[in-house]
mmCIF file of C-alpha atoms in Angstrom:
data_model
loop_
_atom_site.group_PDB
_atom_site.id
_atom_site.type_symbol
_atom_site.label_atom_id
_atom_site.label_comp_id
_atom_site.label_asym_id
_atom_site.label_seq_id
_atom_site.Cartn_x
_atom_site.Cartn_y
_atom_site.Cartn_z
ATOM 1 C CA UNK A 189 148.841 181.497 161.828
ATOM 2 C CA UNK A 190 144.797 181.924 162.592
ATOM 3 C CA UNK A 191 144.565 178.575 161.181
ATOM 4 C CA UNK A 192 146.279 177.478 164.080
ATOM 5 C CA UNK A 193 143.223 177.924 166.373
ATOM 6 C CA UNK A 194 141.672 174.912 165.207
ATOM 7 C CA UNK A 195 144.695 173.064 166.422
ATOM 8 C CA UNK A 196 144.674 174.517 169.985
ATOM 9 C CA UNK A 197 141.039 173.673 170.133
ATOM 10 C CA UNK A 198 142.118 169.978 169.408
ATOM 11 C CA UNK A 199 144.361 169.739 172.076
ATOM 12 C CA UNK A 200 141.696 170.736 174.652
ATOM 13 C CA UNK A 201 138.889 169.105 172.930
ATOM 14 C CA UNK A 202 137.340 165.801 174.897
ATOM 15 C CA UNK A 203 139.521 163.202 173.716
ATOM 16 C CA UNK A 204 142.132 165.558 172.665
ATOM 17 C CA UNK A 205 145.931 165.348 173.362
ATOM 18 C CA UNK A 206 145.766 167.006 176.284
ATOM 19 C CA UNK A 207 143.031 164.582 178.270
ATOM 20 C CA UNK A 208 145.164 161.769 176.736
ATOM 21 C CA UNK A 209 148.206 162.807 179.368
ATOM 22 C CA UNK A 210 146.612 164.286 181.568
ATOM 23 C CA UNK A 211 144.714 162.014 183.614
ATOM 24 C CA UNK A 212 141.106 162.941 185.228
ATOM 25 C CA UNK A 213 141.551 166.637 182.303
ATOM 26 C CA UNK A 214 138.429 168.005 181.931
ATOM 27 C CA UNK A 215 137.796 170.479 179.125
ATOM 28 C CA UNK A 216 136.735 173.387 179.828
ATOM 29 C CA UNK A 217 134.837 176.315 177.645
ATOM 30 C CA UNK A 218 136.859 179.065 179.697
ATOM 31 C CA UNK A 219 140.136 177.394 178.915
ATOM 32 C CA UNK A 220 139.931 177.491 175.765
ATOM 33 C CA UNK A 221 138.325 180.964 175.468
ATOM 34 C CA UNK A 222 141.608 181.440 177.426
ATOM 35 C CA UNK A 223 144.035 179.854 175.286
ATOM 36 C CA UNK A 224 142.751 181.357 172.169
ATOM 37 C CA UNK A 225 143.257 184.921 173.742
ATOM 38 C CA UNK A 226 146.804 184.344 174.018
ATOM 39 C CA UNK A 227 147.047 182.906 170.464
ATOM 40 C CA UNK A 228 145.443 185.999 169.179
ATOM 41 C CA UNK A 229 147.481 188.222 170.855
ATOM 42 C CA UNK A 230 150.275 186.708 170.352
ATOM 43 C CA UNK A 231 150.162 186.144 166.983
ATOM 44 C CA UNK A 232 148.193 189.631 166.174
ATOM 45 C CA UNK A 233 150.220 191.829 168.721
ATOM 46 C CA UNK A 234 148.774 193.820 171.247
ATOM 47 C CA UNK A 235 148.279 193.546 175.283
ATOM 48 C CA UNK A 236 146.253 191.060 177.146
ATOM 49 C CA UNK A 237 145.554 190.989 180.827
ATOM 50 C CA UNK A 238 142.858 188.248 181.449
ATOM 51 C CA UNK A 239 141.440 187.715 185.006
ATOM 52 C CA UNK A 240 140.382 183.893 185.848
ATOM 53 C CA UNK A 241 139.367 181.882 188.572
ATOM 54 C CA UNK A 242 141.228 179.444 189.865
ATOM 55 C CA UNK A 243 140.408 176.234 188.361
ATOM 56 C CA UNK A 244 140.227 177.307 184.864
ATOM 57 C CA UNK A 245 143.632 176.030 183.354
ATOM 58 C CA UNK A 246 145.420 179.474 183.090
ATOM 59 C CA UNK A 247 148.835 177.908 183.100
ATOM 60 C CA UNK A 248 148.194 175.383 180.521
ATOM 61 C CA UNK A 249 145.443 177.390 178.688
ATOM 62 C CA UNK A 250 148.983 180.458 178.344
ATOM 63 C CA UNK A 251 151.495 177.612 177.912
ATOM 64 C CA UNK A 252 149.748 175.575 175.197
ATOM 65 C CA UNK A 253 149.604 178.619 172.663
ATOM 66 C CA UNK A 254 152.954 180.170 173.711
ATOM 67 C CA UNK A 255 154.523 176.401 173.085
ATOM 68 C CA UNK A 256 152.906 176.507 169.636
ATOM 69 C CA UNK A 257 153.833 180.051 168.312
ATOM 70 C CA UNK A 258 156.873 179.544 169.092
ATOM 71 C CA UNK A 259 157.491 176.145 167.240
ATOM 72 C CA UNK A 260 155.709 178.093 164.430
ATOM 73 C CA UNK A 261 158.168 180.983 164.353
ATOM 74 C CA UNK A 262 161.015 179.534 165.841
ATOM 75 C CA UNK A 263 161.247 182.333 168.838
ATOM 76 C CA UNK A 264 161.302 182.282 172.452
ATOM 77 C CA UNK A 265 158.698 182.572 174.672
ATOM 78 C CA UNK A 266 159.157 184.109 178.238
ATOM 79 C CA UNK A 267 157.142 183.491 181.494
ATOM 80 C CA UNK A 268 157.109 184.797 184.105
ATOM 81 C CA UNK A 269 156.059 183.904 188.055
ATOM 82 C CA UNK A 270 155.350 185.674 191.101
ATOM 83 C CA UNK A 271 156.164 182.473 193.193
ATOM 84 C CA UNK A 272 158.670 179.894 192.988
ATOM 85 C CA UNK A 273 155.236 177.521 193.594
ATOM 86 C CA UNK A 274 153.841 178.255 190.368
ATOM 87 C CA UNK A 275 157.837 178.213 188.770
ATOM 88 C CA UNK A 276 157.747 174.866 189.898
ATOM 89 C CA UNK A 277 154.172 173.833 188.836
ATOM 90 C CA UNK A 278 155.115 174.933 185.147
ATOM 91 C CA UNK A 279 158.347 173.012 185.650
ATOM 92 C CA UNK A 280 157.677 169.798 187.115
ATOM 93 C CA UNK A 281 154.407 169.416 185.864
ATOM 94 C CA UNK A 282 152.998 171.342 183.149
ATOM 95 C CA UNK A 283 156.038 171.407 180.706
ATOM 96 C CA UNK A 284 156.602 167.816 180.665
ATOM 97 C CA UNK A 285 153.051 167.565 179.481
ATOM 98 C CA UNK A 286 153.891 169.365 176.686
ATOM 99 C CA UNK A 287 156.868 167.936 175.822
ATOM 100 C CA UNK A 288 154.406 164.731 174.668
ATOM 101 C CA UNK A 289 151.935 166.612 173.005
ATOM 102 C CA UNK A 290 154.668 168.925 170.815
ATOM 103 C CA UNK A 291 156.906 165.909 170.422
ATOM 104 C CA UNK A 292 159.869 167.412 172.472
ATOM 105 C CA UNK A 293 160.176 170.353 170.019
ATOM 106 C CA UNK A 294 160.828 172.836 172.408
ATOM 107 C CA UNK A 295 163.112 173.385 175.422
ATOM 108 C CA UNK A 296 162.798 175.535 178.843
ATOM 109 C CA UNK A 297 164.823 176.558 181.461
ATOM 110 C CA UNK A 298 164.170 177.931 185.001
ATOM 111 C CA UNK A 299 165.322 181.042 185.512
ATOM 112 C CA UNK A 300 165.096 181.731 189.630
ATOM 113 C CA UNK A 301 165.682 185.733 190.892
ATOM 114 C CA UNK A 302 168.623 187.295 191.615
ATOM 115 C CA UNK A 303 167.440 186.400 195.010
ATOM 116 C CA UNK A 304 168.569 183.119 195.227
ATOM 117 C CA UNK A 305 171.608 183.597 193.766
ATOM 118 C CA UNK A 306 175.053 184.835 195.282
ATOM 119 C CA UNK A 307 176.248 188.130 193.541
ATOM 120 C CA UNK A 308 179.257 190.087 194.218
ATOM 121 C CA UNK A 309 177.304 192.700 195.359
ATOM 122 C CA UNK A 310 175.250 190.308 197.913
ATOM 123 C CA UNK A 311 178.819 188.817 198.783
ATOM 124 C CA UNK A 312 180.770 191.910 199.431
ATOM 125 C CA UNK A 313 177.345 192.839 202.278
ATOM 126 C CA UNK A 314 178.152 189.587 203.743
ATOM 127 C CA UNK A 315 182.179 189.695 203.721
ATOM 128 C CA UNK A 316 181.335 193.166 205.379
ATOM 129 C CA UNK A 317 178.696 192.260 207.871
ATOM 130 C CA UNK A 318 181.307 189.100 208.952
ATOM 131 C CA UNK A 319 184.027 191.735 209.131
ATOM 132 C CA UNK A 320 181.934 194.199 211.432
ATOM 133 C CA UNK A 321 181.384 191.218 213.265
ATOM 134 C CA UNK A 322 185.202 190.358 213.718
ATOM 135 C CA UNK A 323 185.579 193.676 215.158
ATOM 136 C CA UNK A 324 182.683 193.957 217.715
ATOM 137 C CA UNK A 325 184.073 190.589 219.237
#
């Protein structure tokens, strides 16, 4: 799989795939330096925590290696957000890029917290707040 980093640098290179879709991309040395962190670690094992500025590409410079291990080995990657924003961002923005430049191979799904969804447990609270409420009236 190390041979693999000459392929992520091609997608960020000038003229690569990814400033062919993304309009006004500019590559950048930290983004790369980025990207082939994650392909290292992810293909090696081990823990990364990287700190970047904003403005360096960390979503695609995490999504482009993720996206291309796991075509490699045929698993599944998972990411996760602190905001719904950046859910969103990957979403509506950056995954469709990389639908072009993998050729579709790959499929994701939004997976929003258990607070935006309506649980039995959430739904028996409510049934008994409305019930209190019956009974104050």
């Amino acid at each position: 799989m190390r041979s693999d980093v000459a392929a992520i640098r091609d997608i960020f290179a000038p003229g690569g795939k990814l400033s062919r879709e993304i309009r006004d991309f500019e590559p950048r040395p930290q983004q790369v330096q980025f990207a082939e962190e994650v392909l290292s670690t992810l293909t090696d094992g081990g823990s990364l925590v990287i700190e970047a500025a904003t403005g360096v590409g960390k979503s695609i410079g995490y999504l482009v290696p993720s996206v291309a291990v796991s075509l490699a080995t045929d698993s599944r990657v998972l990411v996760s957000t602190n905001t719904k924003n950046l859910q969103e961002q990957l979403m509506d923005r950056d995954l469709p890029v990389l639908k072009k430049i993998f050729r579709g191979g790959f499929s994701a799904a939004a997976l929003k917290g258990r607070g935006n969804y309506l649980c039995l447990r959430k739904w028996n609270g409510l049934r008994g707040s409305a019930e209190d409420e019956k009974v104050r009236s």
